Amino acid sequence: MIDKIIENLAESVSVIEDGAVVLISGFGESGNPTELVHALIDHGARDLTLVNNNAGNGHVGLAALLESGQVRKMICSFPRSSHSEVFDTMYVGGRIELEVVPQGTLAERIRAAGAGIGGFYTRTTIGTPLADGKERRIYNGEEYVLEDPLYADVALVKANLADRWGNLTYRLAARNFGPIMCTAAKTTIVQARQIVDLGEIPPEQVVTPGIYVDRVVEVANPGSEREMIENDVHYPAGGAE
Amino acid sequence: MTDKLSRRQVAWRLAQDIEDGNYVNLGIGMPELVANYIPDDREIVFHSENGILGMGCEPRANKVDYDLINAGKKPVTMLPGGAFFHHADSFGMIRGGHIDVCVLGAFQVSAVGDLANWSTGGPDAVPAVGGAMDLAVGARKVLVMTDHNTKKGDFKIVDDCSYPLTGAGVVNTVFTDIAVIDILEGGPNVREKVAGVSFDELQSRTGTELAGADTCSELLAPDVG
């Protein structure tokens, strides 16, 4: 019998090792697996490389993971935001490495890793400093640069519905990076709002087929990062230095 | 005589150049204003890079849902016919030439249509590129919306960009508070300018040579605030 359901958050992230490359779903404050990220803070794996579109907000979720000192490097497209003070301070202080990747290239590098594609050429970054040193090729008279797949050890993803096979749906635009991140990691760990019986998600509505998912934990009422930031919540509580 | 359009008027003017049936991506900030001024007789589908087609306006306060936000992380709504999709699909649409128009802000635009809008190159700045480089190369038409000069009066339309590029030779038209300038094969060509600014004055406020002195028409916009 296949049963990917894990009873609690702590157990769900217990497989994450020091030095892991961790994909974290979400865009801004939509689709962030905040509870899984907090469980990773408690778990304590160190020397991590994180991949997300942004670099966290306030003192919760991804920003709290950065603040915990467990992260060596951040790979993202847009680290700057109105509440990104944790990352900004660490970056300016030289306490974290940053790899800035254009958003579409970031998505396609993740997709390539999950689909067994060994790199791809794109016109994105031609003529910009981000193309420096990259292999080039001409297609249809236009210049393209080579980009590599972005392989990961772990993906932490937030979904809406899940079943014991790991089939997933997503809420509204919280889908964003979730489906591609599920495909690209050796171990994909999902927090879902609701775990339903097999067959309750109509097959034509499954967005991520369970083949890409390893572990599912139910978080019925996930916290809103927006509200936590407005209320100046820190994770762990009292963890502000 | 008008000597300057407001930001909302620039957005209105740009919106008149978006055609019925276009799929349009609006960049973060000033470009978002364009959505307010699409003529009623045109049906436009707005794309948001985080995986939305058919994005509608800002929601009422009691309908805000932070799982439904735009690229600028602001709450939005969906129109009937809208769709969600994942990030790789979203940027496949962009790079694959399926987006008709994107509207971006700019630090600088060069005479050959180079765009610089992501970094001022300062040593302490946190670099952040987002989706701008993908949009710059992928959208069929790149429209830039910007003040004609910086707050300090520096040129923004120049011979060569001094800031790091977002894309090379990508800009089609620049809409500023005093002019509409098409980037043509032969260089920047003024299509329209406000009546209160002479062509010579426009040239003196621009860091590259402009054509169109004899052919440009008046840049007009209604009082939209």
Tab-separated table of C-alpha atoms in Angstrom:
chain	number	residue	atom	x	y	z
A	1	MET	CA	0.000	0.000	0.000
A	2	ILE	CA	1.172	3.488	-0.801
A	3	ASP	CA	0.691	5.929	2.035
A	4	LYS	CA	2.702	9.139	1.902
A	5	ILE	CA	0.863	10.750	4.790
A	6	ILE	CA	3.055	11.770	7.720
A	7	GLU	CA	1.385	12.499	11.031
A	8	ASN	CA	3.292	15.580	12.107
A	9	LEU	CA	5.450	18.388	10.774
A	10	ALA	CA	8.568	17.476	12.764
A	11	GLU	CA	8.648	13.975	11.321
A	12	SER	CA	7.916	15.236	7.808
A	13	VAL	CA	11.142	17.287	7.662
A	14	SER	CA	13.324	14.899	9.700
A	15	VAL	CA	14.981	13.579	6.512
A	16	ILE	CA	16.557	16.949	5.626
A	17	GLU	CA	20.341	16.771	5.984
A	18	ASP	CA	23.012	19.415	6.512
A	19	GLY	CA	24.158	20.965	3.235
A	20	ALA	CA	20.869	20.253	1.438
A	21	VAL	CA	19.608	22.327	-1.503
A	22	VAL	CA	16.007	23.138	-0.542
A	23	LEU	CA	13.351	24.418	-2.954
A	24	ILE	CA	10.657	26.443	-1.156
A	25	SER	CA	7.393	27.147	-2.999
A	26	GLY	CA	5.620	30.483	-3.001
A	27	PHE	CA	5.673	33.944	-4.519
A	28	GLY	CA	5.527	36.929	-2.182
A	29	GLU	CA	3.080	35.828	0.466
A	30	SER	CA	1.117	33.289	-1.590
A	31	GLY	CA	1.904	29.577	-1.580
A	32	ASN	CA	4.563	29.685	1.139
A	33	PRO	CA	4.868	26.459	3.173
A	34	THR	CA	5.399	28.495	6.331
A	35	GLU	CA	4.720	25.654	8.765
A	36	LEU	CA	7.149	23.285	6.990
A	37	VAL	CA	9.810	26.007	7.042
A	38	HIS	CA	9.270	26.524	10.760
A	39	ALA	CA	9.595	22.771	11.257
A	40	LEU	CA	12.912	22.910	9.372
A	41	ILE	CA	14.106	25.623	11.775
A	42	ASP	CA	13.238	23.350	14.711
A	43	HIS	CA	14.872	20.382	12.952
A	44	GLY	CA	18.082	22.378	12.741
A	45	ALA	CA	19.741	21.184	9.492
A	46	ARG	CA	22.511	23.653	8.618
A	47	ASP	CA	24.604	24.912	5.709
A	48	LEU	CA	21.504	24.951	3.498
A	49	THR	CA	21.062	26.453	0.041
A	50	LEU	CA	17.531	27.816	-0.379
A	51	VAL	CA	15.697	28.426	-3.642
A	52	ASN	CA	12.645	30.705	-3.724
A	53	ASN	CA	11.487	33.586	-5.893
A	54	ASN	CA	12.084	36.028	-3.063
A	55	ALA	CA	14.163	36.117	0.117
A	56	GLY	CA	11.555	36.174	2.832
A	57	ASN	CA	9.547	38.789	4.659
A	58	GLY	CA	9.354	39.891	8.269
A	59	HIS	CA	10.684	37.400	10.822
A	60	VAL	CA	8.637	34.333	9.893
A	61	GLY	CA	8.883	31.552	7.321
A	62	LEU	CA	11.843	31.829	4.947
A	63	ALA	CA	13.097	35.032	6.620
A	64	ALA	CA	13.118	33.268	10.010
A	65	LEU	CA	15.062	30.374	8.486
A	66	LEU	CA	17.653	32.855	7.203
A	67	GLU	CA	17.743	34.569	10.594
A	68	SER	CA	18.367	31.214	12.313
A	69	GLY	CA	21.812	31.045	10.695
A	70	GLN	CA	21.084	27.689	8.990
A	71	VAL	CA	21.453	29.041	5.454
A	72	ARG	CA	24.665	29.467	3.484
A	73	LYS	CA	23.267	30.600	0.148
A	74	MET	CA	20.065	32.039	-1.328
A	75	ILE	CA	19.111	31.506	-4.985
A	76	CYS	CA	16.254	33.802	-6.046
A	77	SER	CA	15.080	36.318	-8.645
A	78	PHE	CA	13.948	39.200	-6.447
A	79	PRO	CA	15.369	39.393	-2.905
A	80	ARG	CA	14.241	42.977	-2.318
A	81	SER	CA	10.823	43.726	-0.856
A	82	SER	CA	9.175	46.044	1.615
A	83	HIS	CA	9.717	43.569	4.483
A	84	SER	CA	12.981	41.871	3.447
A	85	GLU	CA	15.105	43.431	6.199
A	86	VAL	CA	16.478	40.092	7.429
A	87	PHE	CA	17.965	39.188	4.047
A	88	ASP	CA	19.076	42.759	3.287
A	89	THR	CA	21.000	43.003	6.569
A	90	MET	CA	22.649	39.587	6.146
A	91	TYR	CA	23.594	40.313	2.522
A	92	VAL	CA	25.081	43.728	3.191
A	93	GLY	CA	26.927	42.234	6.195
A	94	GLY	CA	28.410	39.486	4.002
A	95	ARG	CA	26.710	36.721	6.002
A	96	ILE	CA	24.930	35.047	3.081
A	97	GLU	CA	25.731	34.259	-0.553
A	98	LEU	CA	23.281	35.366	-3.240
A	99	GLU	CA	22.722	34.019	-6.735
A	100	VAL	CA	20.282	36.225	-8.643
A	101	VAL	CA	18.529	34.378	-11.469
A	102	PRO	CA	15.911	35.903	-13.786
A	103	GLN	CA	12.525	34.573	-12.751
A	104	GLY	CA	11.774	32.675	-15.958
A	105	THR	CA	15.244	31.145	-16.021
A	106	LEU	CA	14.830	30.116	-12.381
A	107	ALA	CA	11.534	28.396	-13.193
A	108	GLU	CA	12.920	26.668	-16.289
A	109	ARG	CA	16.090	25.500	-14.491
A	110	ILE	CA	13.846	23.858	-11.885
A	111	ARG	CA	11.590	22.381	-14.578
A	112	ALA	CA	14.615	21.051	-16.486
A	113	ALA	CA	15.966	19.324	-13.386
A	114	GLY	CA	12.615	17.641	-12.823
A	115	ALA	CA	12.180	16.612	-16.454
A	116	GLY	CA	15.607	15.126	-17.106
A	117	ILE	CA	16.692	17.978	-19.348
A	118	GLY	CA	20.428	18.677	-19.134
A	119	GLY	CA	20.356	22.412	-19.661
A	120	PHE	CA	18.721	24.747	-22.163
A	121	TYR	CA	19.422	27.888	-24.174
A	122	THR	CA	17.460	31.109	-23.599
A	123	ARG	CA	17.610	34.660	-24.955
A	124	THR	CA	16.988	35.987	-21.426
A	125	THR	CA	20.060	37.943	-20.125
A	126	ILE	CA	21.630	38.452	-23.578
A	127	GLY	CA	23.315	41.866	-23.467
A	128	THR	CA	23.240	41.972	-19.654
A	129	PRO	CA	25.908	41.303	-17.007
A	130	LEU	CA	24.067	38.095	-16.010
A	131	ALA	CA	25.105	36.516	-19.328
A	132	ASP	CA	28.817	37.014	-18.653
A	133	GLY	CA	30.857	33.845	-19.028
A	134	LYS	CA	27.957	31.711	-20.255
A	135	GLU	CA	28.150	29.496	-23.319
A	136	ARG	CA	26.307	30.946	-26.321
A	137	ARG	CA	24.611	29.651	-29.415
A	138	ILE	CA	22.680	31.138	-32.337
A	139	TYR	CA	19.151	29.975	-33.173
A	140	ASN	CA	17.131	31.643	-35.960
A	141	GLY	CA	19.754	34.373	-36.105
A	142	GLU	CA	19.401	35.266	-32.441
A	143	GLU	CA	21.860	34.753	-29.624
A	144	TYR	CA	20.986	32.464	-26.704
A	145	VAL	CA	22.844	31.564	-23.470
A	146	LEU	CA	23.150	28.139	-21.870
A	147	GLU	CA	21.510	27.641	-18.465
A	148	ASP	CA	21.928	24.568	-16.266
A	149	PRO	CA	19.291	22.521	-14.460
A	150	LEU	CA	18.805	23.369	-10.785
A	151	TYR	CA	18.862	20.048	-8.950
A	152	ALA	CA	17.633	19.928	-5.371
A	153	ASP	CA	17.668	17.541	-2.450
A	154	VAL	CA	14.376	18.647	-0.949
A	155	ALA	CA	11.272	20.589	-1.991
A	156	LEU	CA	8.952	22.128	0.604
A	157	VAL	CA	5.628	22.873	-1.069
A	158	LYS	CA	2.233	24.182	0.032
A	159	ALA	CA	-0.835	22.608	-1.584
A	160	ASN	CA	-4.576	22.809	-1.070
A	161	LEU	CA	-5.881	19.231	-1.322
A	162	ALA	CA	-3.765	16.075	-1.154
A	163	ASP	CA	-4.439	12.340	-0.970
A	164	ARG	CA	-2.356	9.425	0.299
A	165	TRP	CA	-0.799	8.924	-3.150
A	166	GLY	CA	0.419	12.526	-3.085
A	167	ASN	CA	-1.892	13.895	-5.760
A	168	LEU	CA	-2.198	17.666	-5.255
A	169	THR	CA	-4.316	20.702	-6.048
A	170	TYR	CA	-3.440	24.314	-5.325
A	171	ARG	CA	-5.493	27.362	-4.274
A	172	LEU	CA	-5.797	30.237	-6.769
A	173	ALA	CA	-2.434	31.782	-7.683
A	174	ALA	CA	-0.689	30.015	-4.776
A	175	ARG	CA	0.182	27.377	-7.392
A	176	ASN	CA	3.126	29.427	-8.766
A	177	PHE	CA	6.380	27.453	-8.217
A	178	GLY	CA	4.739	24.461	-6.462
A	179	PRO	CA	4.173	22.065	-9.375
A	180	ILE	CA	7.684	22.454	-10.856
A	181	MET	CA	9.407	22.287	-7.477
A	182	CYS	CA	7.632	18.996	-6.705
A	183	THR	CA	9.300	17.483	-9.776
A	184	ALA	CA	12.861	18.662	-9.162
A	185	ALA	CA	13.813	17.385	-5.704
A	186	LYS	CA	14.971	13.976	-4.503
A	187	THR	CA	12.470	14.305	-1.650
A	188	THR	CA	9.308	16.382	-1.993
A	189	ILE	CA	7.545	17.273	1.245
A	190	VAL	CA	4.082	18.831	1.007
A	191	GLN	CA	1.867	20.597	3.506
A	192	ALA	CA	-1.780	20.469	2.433
A	193	ARG	CA	-4.810	22.222	3.852
A	194	GLN	CA	-6.805	19.045	3.643
A	195	ILE	CA	-6.014	15.385	3.073
A	196	VAL	CA	-8.853	13.669	1.248
A	197	ASP	CA	-9.582	10.054	0.304
A	198	LEU	CA	-8.179	8.613	-2.917
A	199	GLY	CA	-10.523	9.509	-5.757
A	200	GLU	CA	-11.959	12.600	-4.130
A	201	ILE	CA	-9.771	14.773	-6.335
A	202	PRO	CA	-11.214	14.193	-9.829
A	203	PRO	CA	-8.370	12.942	-12.066
A	204	GLU	CA	-8.767	15.836	-14.487
A	205	GLN	CA	-8.309	18.287	-11.624
A	206	VAL	CA	-5.066	16.820	-10.260
A	207	VAL	CA	-2.391	19.467	-10.844
A	208	THR	CA	0.597	17.601	-9.422
A	209	PRO	CA	0.355	13.808	-9.861
A	210	GLY	CA	1.487	11.885	-6.807
A	211	ILE	CA	4.493	10.372	-8.585
A	212	TYR	CA	6.372	13.597	-7.769
A	213	VAL	CA	5.478	13.658	-4.064
A	214	ASP	CA	7.093	11.722	-1.207
A	215	ARG	CA	5.609	13.034	2.026
A	216	VAL	CA	2.339	14.806	2.829
A	217	VAL	CA	1.403	16.426	6.114
A	218	GLU	CA	-1.914	18.132	6.832
A	219	VAL	CA	-1.844	21.734	8.061
A	220	ALA	CA	-5.530	22.572	8.213
A	221	ASN	CA	-5.249	26.254	9.077
A	222	PRO	CA	-1.966	27.560	7.733
A	223	GLY	CA	-0.929	30.928	9.115
A	224	SER	CA	-0.990	34.013	6.911
A	225	GLU	CA	2.531	35.426	6.608
A	226	ARG	CA	0.954	38.793	5.874
A	227	GLU	CA	-0.879	38.775	9.240
A	228	MET	CA	2.184	37.501	11.093
A	229	ILE	CA	4.278	40.326	9.639
A	230	GLU	CA	1.624	42.901	10.514
A	231	ASN	CA	1.611	41.583	14.090
A	232	ASP	CA	5.442	41.536	14.205
A	233	VAL	CA	5.521	37.803	14.916
A	234	HIS	CA	8.987	36.254	15.240
A	235	TYR	CA	9.684	32.537	14.803
A	236	PRO	CA	10.652	30.989	17.095
A	237	ALA	CA	8.831	33.183	19.593
A	238	GLY	CA	11.326	35.375	21.402
A	239	GLY	CA	13.899	34.503	18.785
A	240	ALA	CA	14.608	38.116	17.884
A	241	GLU	CA	18.169	39.084	18.654
B	1	MET	CA	-1.051	74.708	-23.120
B	2	THR	CA	-0.076	71.483	-21.442
B	3	ASP	CA	3.580	71.342	-20.531
B	4	LYS	CA	3.480	67.979	-18.716
B	5	LEU	CA	1.181	64.962	-18.290
B	6	SER	CA	0.469	63.451	-14.873
B	7	ARG	CA	1.436	59.803	-14.333
B	8	ARG	CA	-2.194	58.812	-14.744
B	9	GLN	CA	-2.360	60.713	-18.029
B	10	VAL	CA	0.764	58.899	-19.270
B	11	ALA	CA	-0.957	55.626	-18.324
B	12	TRP	CA	-4.082	56.744	-20.208
B	13	ARG	CA	-2.051	57.636	-23.312
B	14	LEU	CA	-0.191	54.333	-23.281
B	15	ALA	CA	-3.449	52.415	-22.843
B	16	GLN	CA	-4.752	53.886	-26.134
B	17	ASP	CA	-1.944	52.003	-27.957
B	18	ILE	CA	-3.041	48.601	-26.627
B	19	GLU	CA	-5.182	46.837	-29.207
B	20	ASP	CA	-8.395	44.884	-28.802
B	21	GLY	CA	-7.628	41.236	-28.044
B	22	ASN	CA	-4.081	41.826	-26.788
B	23	TYR	CA	-2.530	39.698	-24.049
B	24	VAL	CA	-0.761	42.225	-21.846
B	25	ASN	CA	1.715	42.073	-18.967
B	26	LEU	CA	2.008	45.184	-16.807
B	27	GLY	CA	5.212	45.646	-14.819
B	28	ILE	CA	5.309	46.528	-11.144
B	29	GLY	CA	4.660	50.137	-10.094
B	30	MET	CA	3.680	52.883	-12.560
B	31	PRO	CA	2.753	50.450	-15.365
B	32	GLU	CA	-0.003	48.967	-13.165
B	33	LEU	CA	-1.966	52.232	-13.688
B	34	VAL	CA	-2.466	51.366	-17.362
B	35	ALA	CA	-5.172	48.810	-16.502
B	36	ASN	CA	-7.484	51.654	-15.425
B	37	TYR	CA	-7.574	53.318	-18.837
B	38	ILE	CA	-8.198	50.596	-21.425
B	39	PRO	CA	-10.986	51.898	-23.721
B	40	ASP	CA	-14.332	50.224	-22.992
B	41	ASP	CA	-14.673	48.757	-26.477
B	42	ARG	CA	-11.454	46.706	-26.182
B	43	GLU	CA	-11.206	43.305	-24.533
B	44	ILE	CA	-7.734	42.818	-23.033
B	45	VAL	CA	-6.408	39.769	-21.161
B	46	PHE	CA	-3.942	40.712	-18.438
B	47	HIS	CA	-1.133	38.261	-17.649
B	48	SER	CA	0.642	38.179	-14.299
B	49	GLU	CA	4.017	36.422	-14.133
B	50	ASN	CA	3.038	34.427	-11.024
B	51	GLY	CA	0.656	32.360	-13.127
B	52	ILE	CA	-2.511	34.283	-13.980
B	53	LEU	CA	-4.319	35.116	-17.217
B	54	GLY	CA	-7.518	37.132	-17.012
B	55	MET	CA	-6.584	39.190	-13.980
B	56	GLY	CA	-9.181	41.738	-12.887
B	57	CYS	CA	-9.103	44.839	-10.736
B	58	GLU	CA	-8.302	45.334	-7.070
B	59	PRO	CA	-10.808	43.516	-4.796
B	60	ARG	CA	-13.137	45.120	-2.257
B	61	ALA	CA	-11.609	45.068	1.216
B	62	ASN	CA	-13.778	42.135	2.345
B	63	LYS	CA	-12.800	40.058	-0.706
B	64	VAL	CA	-9.017	40.264	-0.278
B	65	ASP	CA	-7.321	36.863	-0.540
B	66	TYR	CA	-3.526	36.718	-0.369
B	67	ASP	CA	-3.488	33.547	-2.459
B	68	LEU	CA	-4.612	35.795	-5.335
B	69	ILE	CA	-1.997	38.492	-5.862
B	70	ASN	CA	-0.276	40.111	-8.834
B	71	ALA	CA	3.432	40.372	-9.636
B	72	GLY	CA	3.632	43.413	-7.371
B	73	LYS	CA	2.276	41.207	-4.529
B	74	LYS	CA	-0.973	43.213	-4.391
B	75	PRO	CA	-4.392	41.503	-4.097
B	76	VAL	CA	-6.309	41.208	-7.379
B	77	THR	CA	-9.452	39.481	-8.709
B	78	MET	CA	-10.156	37.073	-11.570
B	79	LEU	CA	-12.375	37.742	-14.563
B	80	PRO	CA	-14.680	35.056	-15.981
B	81	GLY	CA	-12.499	33.094	-18.412
B	82	GLY	CA	-9.349	33.503	-16.346
B	83	ALA	CA	-6.831	30.734	-15.727
B	84	PHE	CA	-4.073	29.763	-13.309
B	85	PHE	CA	-0.879	27.950	-14.330
B	86	HIS	CA	2.550	27.276	-12.866
B	87	HIS	CA	5.647	29.426	-13.166
B	88	ALA	CA	7.376	27.493	-15.949
B	89	ASP	CA	4.243	27.806	-18.108
B	90	SER	CA	3.932	31.472	-17.216
B	91	PHE	CA	7.448	32.246	-18.400
B	92	GLY	CA	7.071	29.937	-21.393
B	93	MET	CA	4.247	32.271	-22.446
B	94	ILE	CA	6.562	35.243	-21.973
B	95	ARG	CA	9.707	33.898	-23.672
B	96	GLY	CA	7.727	32.062	-26.330
B	97	GLY	CA	6.364	35.284	-27.817
B	98	HIS	CA	2.750	34.751	-26.713
B	99	ILE	CA	2.470	38.011	-24.782
B	100	ASP	CA	1.575	40.823	-27.204
B	101	VAL	CA	2.575	43.759	-25.045
B	102	CYS	CA	4.497	44.320	-21.858
B	103	VAL	CA	4.787	47.648	-20.098
B	104	LEU	CA	7.923	48.278	-18.058
B	105	GLY	CA	9.457	51.142	-16.119
B	106	ALA	CA	12.974	52.315	-16.922
B	107	PHE	CA	16.044	53.908	-15.396
B	108	GLN	CA	17.414	54.453	-18.915
B	109	VAL	CA	16.505	53.686	-22.544
B	110	SER	CA	19.122	53.984	-25.285
B	111	ALA	CA	18.839	55.213	-28.854
B	112	VAL	CA	18.779	51.621	-30.106
B	113	GLY	CA	16.190	50.470	-27.587
B	114	ASP	CA	18.433	49.028	-24.876
B	115	LEU	CA	16.605	48.982	-21.552
B	116	ALA	CA	18.120	49.413	-18.082
B	117	ASN	CA	15.594	49.006	-15.287
B	118	TRP	CA	16.896	46.552	-12.669
B	119	SER	CA	20.084	47.881	-11.130
B	120	THR	CA	21.812	51.210	-10.716
B	121	GLY	CA	25.014	49.247	-10.254
B	122	GLY	CA	25.701	50.646	-6.776
B	123	PRO	CA	28.042	48.539	-4.592
B	124	ASP	CA	25.597	48.361	-1.641
B	125	ALA	CA	22.459	47.709	-3.678
B	126	VAL	CA	20.861	44.280	-3.303
B	127	PRO	CA	20.537	43.089	-6.912
B	128	ALA	CA	16.987	42.086	-7.863
B	129	VAL	CA	15.910	41.247	-11.392
B	130	GLY	CA	12.558	39.453	-11.089
B	131	GLY	CA	10.892	38.791	-14.442
B	132	ALA	CA	12.030	41.926	-16.275
B	133	MET	CA	14.765	40.259	-18.360
B	134	ASP	CA	12.377	37.542	-19.563
B	135	LEU	CA	9.697	40.102	-20.444
B	136	ALA	CA	12.202	42.337	-22.231
B	137	VAL	CA	13.277	39.599	-24.663
B	138	GLY	CA	10.013	37.682	-24.864
B	139	ALA	CA	7.119	40.118	-25.254
B	140	ARG	CA	6.284	40.960	-28.866
B	141	LYS	CA	6.149	44.660	-28.022
B	142	VAL	CA	7.936	46.361	-25.115
B	143	LEU	CA	6.421	49.697	-24.115
B	144	VAL	CA	8.248	51.807	-21.541
B	145	MET	CA	6.479	54.197	-19.198
B	146	THR	CA	8.722	56.690	-17.437
B	147	ASP	CA	9.292	60.317	-16.499
B	148	HIS	CA	11.252	61.985	-19.274
B	149	ASN	CA	14.015	63.021	-16.879
B	150	THR	CA	15.099	61.937	-13.397
B	151	LYS	CA	14.075	63.996	-10.370
B	152	LYS	CA	17.535	65.604	-10.550
B	153	GLY	CA	16.946	66.477	-14.208
B	154	ASP	CA	19.295	63.839	-15.640
B	155	PHE	CA	18.596	62.261	-19.017
B	156	LYS	CA	16.783	58.917	-19.090
B	157	ILE	CA	16.731	58.596	-22.887
B	158	VAL	CA	20.403	58.418	-23.836
B	159	ASP	CA	22.917	57.389	-26.509
B	160	ASP	CA	24.127	54.460	-24.397
B	161	CYS	CA	22.851	53.195	-21.036
B	162	SER	CA	25.365	53.646	-18.210
B	163	TYR	CA	23.445	51.266	-15.930
B	164	PRO	CA	23.537	47.462	-16.395
B	165	LEU	CA	21.119	46.384	-19.126
B	166	THR	CA	17.893	44.450	-18.673
B	167	GLY	CA	17.729	43.728	-22.403
B	168	ALA	CA	19.494	44.889	-25.572
B	169	GLY	CA	17.530	46.490	-28.413
B	170	VAL	CA	14.168	45.500	-26.955
B	171	VAL	CA	12.177	48.743	-26.513
B	172	ASN	CA	9.575	49.694	-29.121
B	173	THR	CA	8.105	52.908	-27.721
B	174	VAL	CA	8.742	55.189	-24.741
B	175	PHE	CA	5.806	57.059	-23.169
B	176	THR	CA	6.969	59.960	-20.997
B	177	ASP	CA	5.288	62.929	-19.315
B	178	ILE	CA	6.173	65.112	-22.308
B	179	ALA	CA	6.499	62.866	-25.368
B	180	VAL	CA	5.788	59.579	-27.128
B	181	ILE	CA	8.974	58.356	-28.814
B	182	ASP	CA	9.208	55.336	-31.111
B	183	ILE	CA	12.559	53.566	-31.278
B	184	LEU	CA	12.897	52.991	-35.040
B	185	GLU	CA	15.661	51.445	-37.148
B	186	GLY	CA	17.151	54.895	-37.685
B	187	GLY	CA	16.887	55.899	-34.012
B	188	PRO	CA	14.380	57.612	-31.705
B	189	ASN	CA	11.529	59.322	-33.528
B	190	VAL	CA	9.137	61.652	-31.732
B	191	ARG	CA	5.571	60.635	-32.539
B	192	GLU	CA	3.901	63.107	-30.170
B	193	LYS	CA	4.952	65.842	-27.762
B	194	VAL	CA	3.034	68.136	-25.412
B	195	ALA	CA	2.233	71.560	-26.879
B	196	GLY	CA	3.902	73.416	-24.017
B	197	VAL	CA	7.347	72.005	-24.794
B	198	SER	CA	9.058	73.018	-28.048
B	199	PHE	CA	10.917	70.408	-30.081
B	200	ASP	CA	14.186	72.154	-29.231
B	201	GLU	CA	13.397	72.019	-25.532
B	202	LEU	CA	12.436	68.341	-25.829
B	203	GLN	CA	15.766	67.723	-27.556
B	204	SER	CA	17.622	69.603	-24.812
B	205	ARG	CA	16.001	67.364	-22.194
B	206	THR	CA	16.993	64.195	-24.094
B	207	GLY	CA	20.447	62.587	-24.097
B	208	THR	CA	20.355	61.418	-27.701
B	209	GLU	CA	19.393	62.904	-31.048
B	210	LEU	CA	15.677	62.893	-31.809
B	211	ALA	CA	14.009	62.815	-35.217
B	212	GLY	CA	10.441	63.817	-35.980
B	213	ALA	CA	10.532	67.608	-35.584
B	214	ASP	CA	8.412	68.079	-38.703
B	215	THR	CA	6.102	65.124	-38.338
B	216	CYS	CA	5.230	64.831	-34.646
B	217	SER	CA	1.733	65.613	-33.448
B	218	GLU	CA	0.408	66.953	-30.166
B	219	LEU	CA	0.426	64.675	-27.097
B	220	LEU	CA	-2.985	65.016	-25.504
B	221	ALA	CA	-4.689	63.252	-22.612
B	222	PRO	CA	-7.962	63.931	-20.807
B	223	ASP	CA	-7.962	65.075	-17.196
B	224	VAL	CA	-7.845	61.665	-15.500
B	225	GLY	CA	-6.094	62.896	-12.368
